[in-house]
């Protein structure tokens, strides 16, 4: 149980392109989904917290107009990197948590984004 | 000071040995604690949650010391498949409402 699917796994595109990444909880309802980013040899850093039906909460230093998050249903959240540039190249990974106390987060497979 | 600090290693350990990792966290309001494992270029996978009473899962034992803000992981009878990066992770909440704070990880290499 507790499967989270993320798509696509790899994206290579030109600078200036907008890229959408999907995160789905396949077998549970995720009221909260999280988006992280990991640069090489660095720790995963939380970018934003996404609650179904409401606006995402962004961490300090993360531009909300650049990283658009939509969480329209209990099983799907999307992250759109708008007008991506080479410095946005990173490993983007989502996680989802179900309801109840002491629930761990379950991670998607991640999306490796390379901007040329 | 980083929120979660770990020795990055690498730890080179012979197969069958016992190895221990430590981690310290700075936010005393942290409520939930975990060890995750991350293989190269993959997503992190939950290894185990960590409780104040300590907990064991097979060859893995985790301990939490809230007073010292210190978390440990012990791996006994290490296997080649244990080679990975081990991430110490804390959360402000116990209900999954907050994002996780990750350490940079400790790189473990089990040698045959």
Short mmCIF file of C-alpha atoms in Angstrom, two decimals:
data_model
loop_
_atom_site.label_atom_id
_atom_site.label_comp_id
_atom_site.label_asym_id
_atom_site.label_seq_id
_atom_site.Cartn_x
_atom_site.Cartn_y
_atom_site.Cartn_z
CA UNK A 1 0.00 0.00 0.00
CA UNK A 2 0.82 3.72 0.12
CA UNK A 3 2.03 4.08 -3.45
CA UNK A 4 2.86 7.49 -4.87
CA UNK A 5 3.42 7.84 -8.59
CA UNK A 6 5.30 10.74 -10.14
CA UNK A 7 5.47 11.56 -13.82
CA UNK A 8 7.57 12.16 -15.83
CA UNK A 9 10.74 10.52 -14.53
CA UNK A 10 13.06 12.51 -16.80
CA UNK A 11 12.67 15.80 -18.58
CA UNK A 12 15.21 17.49 -20.81
CA UNK A 13 14.13 20.74 -22.38
CA UNK A 14 15.30 24.12 -23.57
CA UNK A 15 15.63 27.18 -21.41
CA UNK A 16 12.39 29.15 -21.25
CA UNK A 17 10.13 26.12 -21.42
CA UNK A 18 7.52 25.45 -18.75
CA UNK A 19 7.46 21.93 -17.34
CA UNK A 20 4.62 20.23 -15.47
CA UNK A 21 5.25 17.39 -13.04
CA UNK A 22 2.42 15.23 -11.72
CA UNK A 23 2.22 13.50 -8.36
CA UNK A 24 -0.50 10.94 -7.69
CA UNK A 25 -1.37 8.89 -4.63
CA UNK A 26 -2.58 5.63 -6.13
CA UNK A 27 -4.14 3.76 -3.23
CA UNK A 28 -4.90 6.35 -0.57
CA UNK A 29 -6.30 9.83 -0.24
CA UNK A 30 -3.63 12.43 0.36
CA UNK A 31 -4.94 15.59 1.94
CA UNK A 32 -1.42 16.94 2.03
CA UNK A 33 1.30 16.62 -0.56
CA UNK A 34 4.78 18.06 -0.39
CA UNK A 35 7.25 19.09 -3.06
CA UNK A 36 10.98 18.79 -2.50
CA UNK A 37 14.05 19.57 -4.55
CA UNK A 38 17.48 17.98 -4.32
CA UNK A 39 20.59 19.40 -5.94
CA UNK A 40 23.61 17.09 -6.41
CA UNK A 41 25.25 16.11 -3.13
CA UNK A 42 22.76 18.20 -1.19
CA UNK A 43 19.90 17.25 1.08
CA UNK A 44 16.30 17.24 -0.02
CA UNK A 45 14.83 20.67 0.61
CA UNK A 46 11.16 21.29 1.11
CA UNK A 47 9.81 23.71 -1.49
CA UNK A 48 6.12 23.85 -0.65
CA UNK A 49 3.25 22.18 1.14
CA UNK A 50 0.12 21.54 -0.87
CA UNK A 51 -3.30 20.98 0.67
CA UNK A 52 -6.21 19.82 -1.40
CA UNK A 53 -8.46 22.67 -2.42
CA UNK A 54 -6.32 25.46 -1.04
CA UNK A 55 -3.28 27.49 -2.00
CA UNK A 56 0.11 25.97 -1.44
CA UNK A 57 2.38 27.21 1.32
CA UNK A 58 5.86 27.97 0.04
CA UNK A 59 9.10 27.80 1.99
CA UNK A 60 11.24 30.88 2.30
CA UNK A 61 13.22 31.55 -0.83
CA UNK A 62 10.95 29.58 -3.16
CA UNK A 63 9.24 31.76 -5.76
CA UNK A 64 5.55 30.95 -5.88
CA UNK A 65 5.14 32.56 -9.30
CA UNK A 66 7.86 30.37 -10.73
CA UNK A 67 6.82 27.10 -9.11
CA UNK A 68 3.08 26.81 -9.57
CA UNK A 69 1.37 24.15 -7.49
CA UNK A 70 -2.13 22.86 -8.01
CA UNK A 71 -3.77 20.30 -5.74
CA UNK A 72 -7.24 19.94 -7.20
CA UNK A 73 -8.08 16.49 -5.86
CA UNK A 74 -7.18 14.18 -3.01
CA UNK A 75 -5.02 12.08 -5.28
CA UNK A 76 -3.27 14.58 -7.57
CA UNK A 77 -0.93 17.50 -7.15
CA UNK A 78 1.01 19.17 -9.94
CA UNK A 79 4.13 21.32 -9.93
CA UNK A 80 4.76 23.56 -12.93
CA UNK A 81 8.21 25.06 -13.32
CA UNK A 82 7.52 28.14 -15.41
CA UNK A 83 10.09 29.54 -17.84
CA UNK A 84 12.70 27.08 -16.59
CA UNK A 85 16.38 28.01 -16.70
CA UNK A 86 19.52 25.88 -16.29
CA UNK A 87 19.73 26.74 -12.57
CA UNK A 88 16.33 25.04 -12.13
CA UNK A 89 17.88 21.72 -13.17
CA UNK A 90 17.44 19.43 -10.20
CA UNK A 91 15.76 16.31 -8.85
CA UNK A 92 12.17 17.19 -7.96
CA UNK A 93 10.29 14.79 -5.74
CA UNK A 94 6.85 14.78 -4.22
CA UNK A 95 5.52 13.04 -1.18
CA UNK A 96 2.07 12.42 0.21
CA UNK A 97 0.71 11.65 3.60
CA UNK A 98 -2.60 10.15 4.59
CA UNK A 99 -4.77 11.15 7.51
CA UNK A 100 -4.10 10.24 11.12
CA UNK A 101 -1.30 10.79 13.56
CA UNK A 102 2.29 9.72 13.06
CA UNK A 103 1.82 9.02 9.38
CA UNK A 104 5.10 8.91 7.47
CA UNK A 105 5.38 10.52 4.10
CA UNK A 106 5.51 8.33 1.03
CA UNK A 107 7.62 9.54 -1.83
CA UNK A 108 7.16 9.44 -5.55
CA UNK A 109 9.96 8.20 -7.80
CA UNK A 110 11.16 11.73 -8.47
CA UNK A 111 11.61 13.73 -11.66
CA UNK A 112 15.05 14.54 -12.95
CA UNK A 113 14.81 17.90 -14.73
CA UNK A 114 17.59 19.09 -17.01
CA UNK A 115 17.30 22.51 -18.61
CA UNK A 116 19.68 23.13 -21.51
CA UNK B 1 23.70 25.69 12.40
CA UNK B 2 22.01 23.17 10.11
CA UNK B 3 18.66 21.86 11.28
CA UNK B 4 19.68 18.23 10.91
CA UNK B 5 23.34 17.28 10.97
CA UNK B 6 24.88 13.99 9.98
CA UNK B 7 28.38 12.78 9.31
CA UNK B 8 28.42 12.41 5.51
CA UNK B 9 30.94 9.54 5.58
CA UNK B 10 31.54 7.50 3.56
CA UNK B 11 31.60 4.64 6.02
CA UNK B 12 33.38 1.66 4.48
CA UNK B 13 32.38 -1.43 6.44
CA UNK B 14 33.02 -5.14 5.80
CA UNK B 15 30.05 -7.38 5.23
CA UNK B 16 28.72 -8.81 8.48
CA UNK B 17 29.96 -5.95 10.63
CA UNK B 18 27.86 -3.70 12.83
CA UNK B 19 27.72 -0.02 11.99
CA UNK B 20 26.15 2.94 13.77
CA UNK B 21 25.12 6.35 12.50
CA UNK B 22 24.29 9.41 14.53
CA UNK B 23 22.36 12.54 13.84
CA UNK B 24 21.57 15.70 15.77
CA UNK B 25 18.71 18.10 15.21
CA UNK B 26 18.42 21.71 16.28
CA UNK B 27 14.67 22.28 16.54
CA UNK B 28 13.54 21.18 19.99
CA UNK B 29 9.91 21.42 18.81
CA UNK B 30 10.42 18.48 16.45
CA UNK B 31 7.84 15.79 17.01
CA UNK B 32 8.47 12.99 14.52
CA UNK B 33 11.72 11.31 13.63
CA UNK B 34 12.61 8.91 10.87
CA UNK B 35 15.43 7.18 9.11
CA UNK B 36 15.10 7.01 5.34
CA UNK B 37 17.35 5.24 2.91
CA UNK B 38 18.20 6.70 -0.48
CA UNK B 39 19.91 4.77 -3.24
CA UNK B 40 21.83 6.63 -5.89
CA UNK B 41 19.57 8.82 -8.04
CA UNK B 42 16.42 7.37 -6.48
CA UNK B 43 13.69 8.58 -4.18
CA UNK B 44 14.10 8.17 -0.40
CA UNK B 45 12.40 5.15 1.11
CA UNK B 46 11.27 4.97 4.71
CA UNK B 47 13.46 2.64 6.73
CA UNK B 48 11.88 3.16 10.12
CA UNK B 49 10.27 5.67 12.41
CA UNK B 50 12.12 6.49 15.61
CA UNK B 51 10.48 6.60 19.01
CA UNK B 52 11.70 7.76 22.40
CA UNK B 53 11.52 4.22 23.71
CA UNK B 54 13.73 3.00 20.89
CA UNK B 55 12.61 0.52 18.32
CA UNK B 56 13.99 -2.42 16.45
CA UNK B 57 13.16 -3.86 13.06
CA UNK B 58 15.16 -6.95 12.25
CA UNK B 59 18.80 -5.95 11.95
CA UNK B 60 18.02 -2.26 12.43
CA UNK B 61 17.71 -0.47 15.77
CA UNK B 62 16.88 3.21 16.16
CA UNK B 63 17.14 5.34 19.27
CA UNK B 64 15.99 8.84 20.09
CA UNK B 65 17.30 11.04 22.87
CA UNK B 66 15.09 14.09 23.09
CA UNK B 67 17.12 15.74 25.85
CA UNK B 68 20.26 15.67 23.71
CA UNK B 69 18.34 16.05 20.42
CA UNK B 70 20.16 13.04 19.10
CA UNK B 71 19.05 10.14 16.92
CA UNK B 72 20.94 6.97 16.16
CA UNK B 73 20.67 4.02 13.81
CA UNK B 74 22.42 0.71 14.34
CA UNK B 75 22.73 -1.89 11.61
CA UNK B 76 23.81 -5.38 12.66
CA UNK B 77 25.16 -8.13 10.41
CA UNK B 78 25.43 -5.70 7.51
CA UNK B 79 24.66 -6.94 3.99
CA UNK B 80 25.97 -5.76 0.65
CA UNK B 81 22.44 -4.53 -0.10
CA UNK B 82 22.66 -2.15 2.86
CA UNK B 83 24.97 0.08 0.82
CA UNK B 84 23.09 3.34 0.41
CA UNK B 85 22.79 6.84 1.83
CA UNK B 86 20.94 6.97 5.15
CA UNK B 87 18.94 10.10 5.77
CA UNK B 88 18.05 11.37 9.22
CA UNK B 89 14.70 13.12 8.99
CA UNK B 90 12.65 15.17 11.45
CA UNK B 91 9.26 16.82 11.34
CA UNK B 92 7.65 19.52 13.45
CA UNK B 93 4.38 17.62 13.59
CA UNK B 94 3.24 14.14 14.40
CA UNK B 95 0.30 14.25 12.06
CA UNK B 96 2.03 14.58 8.71
CA UNK B 97 0.90 18.18 8.37
CA UNK B 98 4.40 19.58 8.05
CA UNK B 99 7.12 18.95 5.55
CA UNK B 100 10.14 16.93 6.50
CA UNK B 101 13.59 18.31 7.24
CA UNK B 102 16.32 16.11 5.87
CA UNK B 103 19.92 15.73 6.80
CA UNK B 104 22.40 15.48 3.94
CA UNK B 105 22.76 11.80 4.63
CA UNK B 106 25.46 9.37 5.63
CA UNK B 107 26.92 7.32 2.82
CA UNK B 108 27.44 3.65 3.71
CA UNK B 109 29.46 1.23 1.61
CA UNK B 110 29.42 -2.44 2.58
CA UNK B 111 32.43 -4.26 1.23
CA UNK B 112 32.53 -7.99 0.46
#
